[in-house]
Amino acid sequence: MTEPNPGPPIEAPDAEAALTALRARGLRISATRRRMAEILYEARQPLTAEQVADRLGGAGRADLPSVYRNLEVLEEVGLVRHFHLGHGPGRYVPAGAGVHEYLVCERCQALLAVDPHELDDVRAQVQERFGFTARFTHFPIAGLCPDCTREVAG
Amino acid sequence: MTEPNPGPPIEAPDAEAALTALRARGLRISATRRRMAEILYEARQPLTAEQVADRLGGAGRADLPSVYRNLEVLEEVGLVRHFHLGHGPGRYVPAGAGVHEYLVCERCQALLAVDPHELDDVRAQVQERFGFTARFTHFPIAGLCPDCTREVAG
DNA sequence: CTGTGTGCAAAGGCTTTGCACTCAA
DNA sequence: TTGAGTGCAAAGCCTTTGCACACAG
């Protein structure tokens, strides 16, 4: 089980609006929260809570429960979202302008990030056939990436 | 978070072939394994390991680690498969003749079981556009079921 | 006899909860 | 001064692993 590959970079959304939303709810913009947002934007790839904690701590690692709590707050406020790659820890990405949806390879863990519009046809087809509104944001499409498809097929 | 609804019944596959496969690997067909297979077939819906354990135990509950180990063996041999409904425990179903793929509602946890062929078009579209081979067997399509789609939209 | 199956206990990975202390507003 | 943020410890949920005993072949 290797690490998923980075996928394309992530653009920065309107962080200021989100921070304002924080204030509106009586929540505070701590240095830690600000740095967490920066870390996620600069990572330009999905990070686990543990990875965020690693990059936060000056010496050692930041407190993991606090990181989870802050990720939750940032998500409620719309600065961050997360999704699940099969088993293993959740992955966090900045929300906003550069939203992607993902396809994850069950064989090599590669992550294929795509523009949501590229999945519109697929969603439409599922909608038409089953009346079901497919969302691939929280639980991505799983399967075999192009490379693994070739290798498995022959 | 309510329990997912049952979905359509599950047909019995060729259990005998699978049991033969067990023997071929030097493994044994214990009474427990036989009963586990029966339980899954008769359930006619996906069960968690815990539910299987509950239905196994005469008094109390059967040993959960043993249930997991047996589910793994039965899966290797092709009698059983499992998939993941968002968070929460894995769900086990008999494999074979009556295979279904699932769409799971993120809002009400409803489970929509469909014939795999009904997803062929969707798979083809993903294949064509991304070269990616979508599999919905281990990680089902998530989204909103028809009812929740209506309630959310309307 | 040989070694697979089982139960019990414990650990492991990821995440959440409780509580006291700190510190920003 | 007030209550949100943080760190530490502990627990929770699902699952896996280790080990000794039971038992099928």
CSV table of C-alpha atoms (C1' of nucleotides) in Angstrom, one decimal:
chain,number,residue,atom,x,y,z
A,1,MET,CA,0.0,0.0,0.0
A,2,THR,CA,1.8,3.1,-1.3
A,3,GLU,CA,0.9,6.7,-0.8
A,4,PRO,CA,-1.5,8.1,-3.4
A,5,ASN,CA,0.1,10.3,-5.9
A,6,PRO,CA,-0.3,14.1,-5.7
A,7,GLY,CA,-2.7,14.8,-8.5
A,8,PRO,CA,-2.9,18.3,-10.0
A,9,PRO,CA,-2.4,21.4,-7.8
A,10,ILE,CA,-5.2,23.1,-6.0
A,11,GLU,CA,-6.2,26.7,-6.4
A,12,ALA,CA,-6.8,29.1,-3.5
A,13,PRO,CA,-10.4,29.9,-2.9
A,14,ASP,CA,-11.8,32.9,-1.0
A,15,ALA,CA,-10.2,32.4,2.3
A,16,GLU,CA,-11.3,35.8,3.6
A,17,ALA,CA,-15.0,35.0,3.2
A,18,ALA,CA,-14.5,31.8,5.2
A,19,LEU,CA,-12.7,33.5,8.0
A,20,THR,CA,-15.5,36.1,8.1
A,21,ALA,CA,-17.9,33.2,8.5
A,22,LEU,CA,-15.8,32.0,11.4
A,23,ARG,CA,-16.2,35.4,13.1
A,24,ALA,CA,-19.9,35.5,12.4
A,25,ARG,CA,-20.3,32.3,14.4
A,26,GLY,CA,-18.4,33.7,17.4
A,27,LEU,CA,-15.5,31.5,16.6
A,28,ARG,CA,-11.9,32.7,16.5
A,29,ILE,CA,-9.2,32.8,13.9
A,30,SER,CA,-6.4,31.3,15.9
A,31,ALA,CA,-2.9,31.2,14.5
A,32,THR,CA,-3.2,27.5,14.3
A,33,ARG,CA,-6.3,27.6,12.2
A,34,ARG,CA,-4.7,30.2,9.9
A,35,ARG,CA,-1.7,28.0,9.4
A,36,MET,CA,-3.7,24.9,8.8
A,37,ALA,CA,-5.5,26.6,6.0
A,38,GLU,CA,-2.2,27.7,4.6
A,39,ILE,CA,-0.8,24.3,4.9
A,40,LEU,CA,-3.7,22.7,3.0
A,41,TYR,CA,-3.5,25.3,0.2
A,42,GLU,CA,0.3,25.0,-0.2
A,43,ALA,CA,0.2,21.3,-0.1
A,44,ARG,CA,-1.6,21.3,-3.5
A,45,GLN,CA,-2.7,17.7,-2.7
A,46,PRO,CA,-5.0,16.1,-0.2
A,47,LEU,CA,-3.5,15.7,3.3
A,48,THR,CA,-4.4,13.5,6.2
A,49,ALA,CA,-5.0,15.0,9.6
A,50,GLU,CA,-1.7,13.5,10.7
A,51,GLN,CA,0.2,15.1,7.8
A,52,VAL,CA,-1.4,18.5,8.8
A,53,ALA,CA,-0.3,17.9,12.3
A,54,ASP,CA,3.3,17.1,11.2
A,55,ARG,CA,3.5,20.3,9.2
A,56,LEU,CA,2.1,22.3,12.0
A,57,GLY,CA,4.4,21.4,14.8
A,58,GLY,CA,7.6,23.5,15.2
A,59,ALA,CA,9.2,20.7,17.2
A,60,GLY,CA,7.5,17.3,17.1
A,61,ARG,CA,3.9,17.2,16.0
A,62,ALA,CA,0.9,19.3,16.8
A,63,ASP,CA,-1.9,17.8,18.9
A,64,LEU,CA,-3.9,15.4,16.6
A,65,PRO,CA,-7.3,15.8,18.4
A,66,SER,CA,-7.0,19.6,18.0
A,67,VAL,CA,-6.2,19.2,14.4
A,68,TYR,CA,-9.3,17.1,13.9
A,69,ARG,CA,-11.4,19.6,15.8
A,70,ASN,CA,-10.0,22.5,13.7
A,71,LEU,CA,-10.5,20.6,10.4
A,72,GLU,CA,-14.1,20.1,11.4
A,73,VAL,CA,-14.6,23.8,12.1
A,74,LEU,CA,-12.9,24.8,8.9
A,75,GLU,CA,-15.1,22.4,7.1
A,76,GLU,CA,-18.3,23.7,8.6
A,77,VAL,CA,-17.2,27.2,7.6
A,78,GLY,CA,-16.6,26.1,4.0
A,79,LEU,CA,-12.8,26.5,3.9
A,80,VAL,CA,-12.0,22.8,3.8
A,81,ARG,CA,-13.6,19.5,2.8
A,82,HIS,CA,-12.6,15.9,3.1
A,83,PHE,CA,-13.2,12.6,1.4
A,84,HIS,CA,-12.3,9.0,1.9
A,85,LEU,CA,-9.9,6.9,-0.1
A,86,GLY,CA,-11.0,3.4,0.6
A,87,HIS,CA,-9.6,2.4,4.0
A,88,GLY,CA,-7.2,4.6,5.7
A,89,PRO,CA,-7.5,8.0,7.1
A,90,GLY,CA,-9.6,10.8,5.6
A,91,ARG,CA,-8.0,13.3,3.2
A,92,TYR,CA,-8.5,17.0,3.6
A,93,VAL,CA,-8.4,19.6,0.8
A,94,PRO,CA,-9.2,23.3,0.6
A,95,ALA,CA,-12.7,23.9,-0.6
A,96,GLY,CA,-13.7,26.7,-2.9
A,97,ALA,CA,-12.5,27.8,-6.3
A,98,GLY,CA,-10.4,24.8,-7.3
A,99,VAL,CA,-12.7,22.0,-6.3
A,100,HIS,CA,-11.9,18.6,-7.7
A,101,GLU,CA,-13.5,15.3,-7.7
A,102,TYR,CA,-11.4,12.2,-7.5
A,103,LEU,CA,-11.1,8.7,-8.9
A,104,VAL,CA,-9.0,6.4,-6.8
A,105,CYS,CA,-7.2,3.3,-8.0
A,106,GLU,CA,-7.9,0.3,-5.7
A,107,ARG,CA,-4.7,-1.3,-7.0
A,108,CYS,CA,-2.0,1.3,-6.8
A,109,GLN,CA,-3.8,4.0,-4.8
A,110,ALA,CA,-3.2,6.6,-7.6
A,111,LEU,CA,-5.5,9.6,-7.3
A,112,LEU,CA,-7.0,11.0,-10.5
A,113,ALA,CA,-8.3,14.5,-9.8
A,114,VAL,CA,-10.9,15.8,-12.3
A,115,ASP,CA,-13.0,18.8,-12.8
A,116,PRO,CA,-16.4,18.2,-11.4
A,117,HIS,CA,-18.0,19.1,-14.8
A,118,GLU,CA,-16.2,16.1,-16.3
A,119,LEU,CA,-18.5,13.9,-14.3
A,120,ASP,CA,-21.7,15.6,-15.1
A,121,ASP,CA,-22.6,13.1,-17.8
A,122,VAL,CA,-22.0,10.3,-15.5
A,123,ARG,CA,-24.2,11.9,-12.8
A,124,ALA,CA,-26.9,12.6,-15.4
A,125,GLN,CA,-26.9,8.9,-16.4
A,126,VAL,CA,-27.2,7.7,-12.9
A,127,GLN,CA,-29.9,10.2,-12.2
A,128,GLU,CA,-31.9,9.2,-15.3
A,129,ARG,CA,-31.6,5.5,-14.7
A,130,PHE,CA,-32.1,5.3,-11.0
A,131,GLY,CA,-33.4,8.7,-9.9
A,132,PHE,CA,-30.4,8.7,-7.7
A,133,THR,CA,-28.2,11.8,-7.3
A,134,ALA,CA,-24.6,10.6,-7.4
A,135,ARG,CA,-22.1,12.5,-5.5
A,136,PHE,CA,-18.4,11.7,-5.8
A,137,THR,CA,-17.2,14.4,-3.4
A,138,HIS,CA,-17.2,12.5,-0.2
A,139,PHE,CA,-16.7,8.9,-1.5
A,140,PRO,CA,-14.8,9.0,-4.8
A,141,ILE,CA,-15.2,6.6,-7.7
A,142,ALA,CA,-13.1,3.5,-7.0
A,143,GLY,CA,-11.6,1.2,-9.6
A,144,LEU,CA,-8.5,0.8,-11.7
A,145,CYS,CA,-6.5,3.7,-13.0
A,146,PRO,CA,-5.5,3.7,-16.7
A,147,ASP,CA,-2.0,2.1,-16.0
A,148,CYS,CA,-3.4,-0.6,-13.8
A,149,THR,CA,-6.3,-1.2,-16.2
A,150,ARG,CA,-3.6,-2.0,-18.9
A,151,GLU,CA,-1.5,-4.1,-16.6
A,152,VAL,CA,-4.4,-6.2,-15.4
A,153,ALA,CA,-6.0,-6.6,-18.8
A,154,GLY,CA,-2.7,-7.7,-20.3
B,1,MET,CA,-28.1,7.4,11.5
B,2,THR,CA,-30.6,4.6,10.8
B,3,GLU,CA,-30.0,1.2,9.5
B,4,PRO,CA,-29.8,0.8,5.8
B,5,ASN,CA,-33.0,-0.8,4.3
B,6,PRO,CA,-32.8,-4.4,3.1
B,7,GLY,CA,-32.9,-4.0,-0.6
B,8,PRO,CA,-33.9,-6.8,-2.9
B,9,PRO,CA,-33.3,-10.5,-1.9
B,10,ILE,CA,-30.2,-12.3,-2.8
B,11,GLU,CA,-30.1,-15.6,-4.7
B,12,ALA,CA,-28.1,-18.6,-3.7
B,13,PRO,CA,-24.9,-19.2,-5.7
B,14,ASP,CA,-23.0,-22.4,-6.1
B,15,ALA,CA,-22.0,-23.0,-2.6
B,16,GLU,CA,-20.8,-26.5,-3.3
B,17,ALA,CA,-18.0,-25.3,-5.7
B,18,ALA,CA,-16.8,-22.8,-3.1
B,19,LEU,CA,-16.7,-25.5,-0.4
B,20,THR,CA,-14.7,-27.6,-2.7
B,21,ALA,CA,-12.3,-24.7,-3.2
B,22,LEU,CA,-11.9,-24.7,0.5
B,23,ARG,CA,-10.9,-28.3,0.6
B,24,ALA,CA,-8.5,-27.8,-2.2
B,25,ARG,CA,-6.6,-25.3,-0.1
B,26,GLY,CA,-6.4,-27.6,2.8
B,27,LEU,CA,-9.0,-25.7,4.7
B,28,ARG,CA,-11.8,-27.2,6.5
B,29,ILE,CA,-15.6,-26.8,6.3
B,30,SER,CA,-16.4,-26.3,9.9
B,31,ALA,CA,-19.9,-26.2,11.2
B,32,THR,CA,-19.5,-22.5,11.9
B,33,ARG,CA,-18.4,-21.7,8.4
B,34,ARG,CA,-21.3,-23.6,6.9
B,35,ARG,CA,-23.7,-21.8,9.2
B,36,MET,CA,-22.2,-18.4,8.4
B,37,ALA,CA,-22.8,-19.1,4.7
B,38,GLU,CA,-26.4,-20.1,5.4
B,39,ILE,CA,-26.9,-17.0,7.6
B,40,LEU,CA,-25.7,-14.7,4.8
B,41,TYR,CA,-27.9,-16.4,2.2
B,42,GLU,CA,-30.9,-16.4,4.3
B,43,ALA,CA,-30.5,-12.8,5.4
B,44,ARG,CA,-31.2,-11.6,1.9
B,45,GLN,CA,-29.5,-8.4,2.7
B,46,PRO,CA,-25.9,-7.3,3.6
B,47,LEU,CA,-24.9,-8.1,7.1
B,48,THR,CA,-22.1,-6.7,9.3
B,49,ALA,CA,-19.7,-9.1,11.0
B,50,GLU,CA,-21.4,-8.3,14.2
B,51,GLN,CA,-24.8,-9.2,12.9
B,52,VAL,CA,-23.4,-12.5,11.7
B,53,ALA,CA,-21.9,-13.1,15.1
B,54,ASP,CA,-25.2,-12.4,16.7
B,55,ARG,CA,-27.0,-14.9,14.5
B,56,LEU,CA,-24.4,-17.5,15.0
B,57,GLY,CA,-24.3,-17.7,18.8
B,58,GLY,CA,-26.7,-20.0,20.5
B,59,ALA,CA,-26.4,-18.2,23.7
B,60,GLY,CA,-24.8,-14.8,23.6
B,61,ARG,CA,-22.7,-13.9,20.6
B,62,ALA,CA,-20.1,-15.8,18.6
B,63,ASP,CA,-16.5,-14.7,18.8
B,64,LEU,CA,-16.1,-11.6,16.6
B,65,PRO,CA,-12.5,-12.2,15.6
B,66,SER,CA,-13.3,-15.7,14.5
B,67,VAL,CA,-16.2,-14.3,12.4
B,68,TYR,CA,-13.9,-11.9,10.7
B,69,ARG,CA,-11.4,-14.6,10.0
B,70,ASN,CA,-14.0,-16.9,8.6
B,71,LEU,CA,-15.5,-14.1,6.5
B,72,GLU,CA,-12.0,-13.5,5.1
B,73,VAL,CA,-11.6,-17.2,4.2
B,74,LEU,CA,-15.1,-17.4,2.7
B,75,GLU,CA,-14.3,-14.4,0.6
B,76,GLU,CA,-11.0,-15.8,-0.6
B,77,VAL,CA,-12.8,-18.8,-1.7
B,78,GLY,CA,-15.5,-16.8,-3.5
B,79,LEU,CA,-18.5,-17.6,-1.3
B,80,VAL,CA,-18.7,-14.1,0.1
B,81,ARG,CA,-17.8,-10.6,-0.7
B,82,HIS,CA,-18.0,-7.3,1.2
B,83,PHE,CA,-18.3,-3.6,0.6
B,84,HIS,CA,-18.2,-0.4,2.6
B,85,LEU,CA,-21.1,1.9,3.2
B,86,GLY,CA,-19.5,5.2,4.0
B,87,HIS,CA,-18.3,5.1,7.6
B,88,GLY,CA,-19.4,2.2,9.8
B,89,PRO,CA,-18.6,-1.5,9.6
B,90,GLY,CA,-18.2,-3.4,6.4
B,91,ARG,CA,-21.2,-5.3,4.9
B,92,TYR,CA,-21.0,-8.9,3.8
B,93,VAL,CA,-23.1,-10.6,1.1
B,94,PRO,CA,-23.0,-13.9,-0.5
B,95,ALA,CA,-21.1,-13.8,-3.8
B,96,GLY,CA,-22.1,-15.8,-6.9
B,97,ALA,CA,-25.2,-15.9,-8.9
B,98,GLY,CA,-27.2,-13.0,-7.4
B,99,VAL,CA,-24.5,-10.4,-7.4
B,100,HIS,CA,-25.6,-6.8,-6.9
B,101,GLU,CA,-24.0,-3.5,-7.0
B,102,TYR,CA,-25.2,-0.8,-4.6
B,103,LEU,CA,-25.9,2.8,-4.5
B,104,VAL,CA,-26.0,4.2,-1.0
B,105,CYS,CA,-27.8,7.3,0.2
B,106,GLU,CA,-25.6,9.6,2.3
B,107,ARG,CA,-28.6,11.2,3.8
B,108,CYS,CA,-30.9,8.3,4.9
B,109,GLN,CA,-28.5,5.4,4.4
B,110,ALA,CA,-31.0,3.7,2.1
B,111,LEU,CA,-29.3,1.0,0.0
B,112,LEU,CA,-30.3,0.7,-3.6
B,113,ALA,CA,-29.2,-2.7,-5.0
B,114,VAL,CA,-29.0,-2.9,-8.8
B,115,ASP,CA,-28.0,-5.5,-11.4
B,116,PRO,CA,-24.4,-4.9,-12.4
B,117,HIS,CA,-25.4,-4.6,-16.0
B,118,GLU,CA,-27.4,-1.6,-15.2
B,119,LEU,CA,-24.2,0.2,-14.4
B,120,ASP,CA,-22.4,-0.9,-17.6
B,121,ASP,CA,-23.2,2.4,-19.4
B,122,VAL,CA,-21.8,4.4,-16.5
B,123,ARG,CA,-18.7,2.3,-16.4
B,124,ALA,CA,-18.3,2.7,-20.1
B,125,GLN,CA,-18.6,6.4,-19.9
B,126,VAL,CA,-15.9,6.6,-17.1
B,127,GLN,CA,-13.7,4.3,-19.1
B,128,GLU,CA,-14.0,6.4,-22.3
B,129,ARG,CA,-13.5,9.7,-20.7
B,130,PHE,CA,-10.7,8.9,-18.2
B,131,GLY,CA,-9.4,5.5,-19.2
B,132,PHE,CA,-10.4,4.5,-15.7
B,133,THR,CA,-12.1,1.2,-14.9
B,134,ALA,CA,-14.8,2.1,-12.4
B,135,ARG,CA,-15.8,-0.6,-10.0
B,136,PHE,CA,-18.7,-0.1,-7.7
B,137,THR,CA,-18.4,-3.5,-6.0
B,138,HIS,CA,-16.2,-2.6,-3.0
B,139,PHE,CA,-17.0,1.1,-2.7
B,140,PRO,CA,-20.6,1.8,-3.9
B,141,ILE,CA,-21.8,4.9,-5.5
B,142,ALA,CA,-22.7,7.4,-2.8
B,143,GLY,CA,-25.2,10.2,-3.1
B,144,LEU,CA,-28.9,10.9,-2.6
B,145,CYS,CA,-31.6,8.3,-3.1
B,146,PRO,CA,-34.7,9.3,-5.1
B,147,ASP,CA,-36.7,10.2,-2.0
B,148,CYS,CA,-34.0,12.3,-0.5
B,149,THR,CA,-33.3,13.9,-3.9
B,150,ARG,CA,-36.9,15.1,-3.9
B,151,GLU,CA,-36.8,16.3,-0.3
B,152,VAL,CA,-33.6,18.2,-0.7
B,153,ALA,CA,-34.5,19.7,-4.0
B,154,GLY,CA,-38.2,20.4,-3.3
C,1,DC,C1',-0.7,-37.2,15.2
C,2,DT,C1',-0.8,-32.9,12.4
C,3,DG,C1',-2.3,-28.7,11.9
C,4,DT,C1',-6.7,-26.1,11.2
C,5,DG,C1',-10.5,-23.8,13.8
C,6,DT,C1',-11.9,-21.4,17.9
C,7,DG,C1',-12.2,-18.3,21.9
C,8,DC,C1',-10.1,-15.0,24.7
C,9,DA,C1',-7.2,-11.2,25.4
C,10,DA,C1',-4.8,-7.7,23.6
C,11,DA,C1',-3.3,-4.4,20.3
C,12,DG,C1',-3.8,-1.3,16.2
C,13,DG,C1',-5.5,2.5,13.2
C,14,DC,C1',-8.4,6.4,13.0
C,15,DT,C1',-11.3,9.5,15.3
C,16,DT,C1',-13.9,11.5,19.1
C,17,DT,C1',-14.7,13.1,23.9
C,18,DG,C1',-13.6,15.1,28.6
C,19,DC,C1',-11.3,18.1,31.2
C,20,DA,C1',-8.2,21.6,32.8
C,21,DC,C1',-5.3,25.2,31.4
C,22,DT,C1',-4.2,29.1,28.3
C,23,DC,C1',-5.0,32.9,25.8
C,24,DA,C1',-7.4,35.9,22.4
C,25,DA,C1',-11.2,39.3,22.0
D,1,DT,C1',-13.3,38.9,32.3
D,2,DT,C1',-15.4,35.4,29.4
D,3,DG,C1',-15.5,31.9,26.7
D,4,DA,C1',-13.1,29.8,22.7
D,5,DG,C1',-8.7,27.2,21.6
D,6,DT,C1',-5.3,23.9,23.0
D,7,DG,C1',-2.9,19.9,24.8
D,8,DC,C1',-3.1,15.7,27.3
D,9,DA,C1',-5.3,11.5,28.5
D,10,DA,C1',-8.6,8.4,27.7
D,11,DA,C1',-12.2,6.2,25.4
D,12,DG,C1',-14.7,4.5,21.1
D,13,DC,C1',-15.4,1.9,17.0
D,14,DC,C1',-14.1,-1.5,13.7
D,15,DT,C1',-10.7,-4.8,12.7
D,16,DT,C1',-6.4,-7.6,13.2
D,17,DT,C1',-3.0,-10.3,15.7
D,18,DG,C1',-1.1,-13.7,19.2
D,19,DC,C1',-1.6,-17.5,21.7
D,20,DA,C1',-3.3,-21.6,23.9
D,21,DC,C1',-6.7,-25.1,23.6
D,22,DA,C1',-10.0,-28.1,21.0
D,23,DC,C1',-10.9,-30.9,17.6
D,24,DA,C1',-11.4,-32.6,12.6
D,25,DG,C1',-8.9,-35.2,9.2
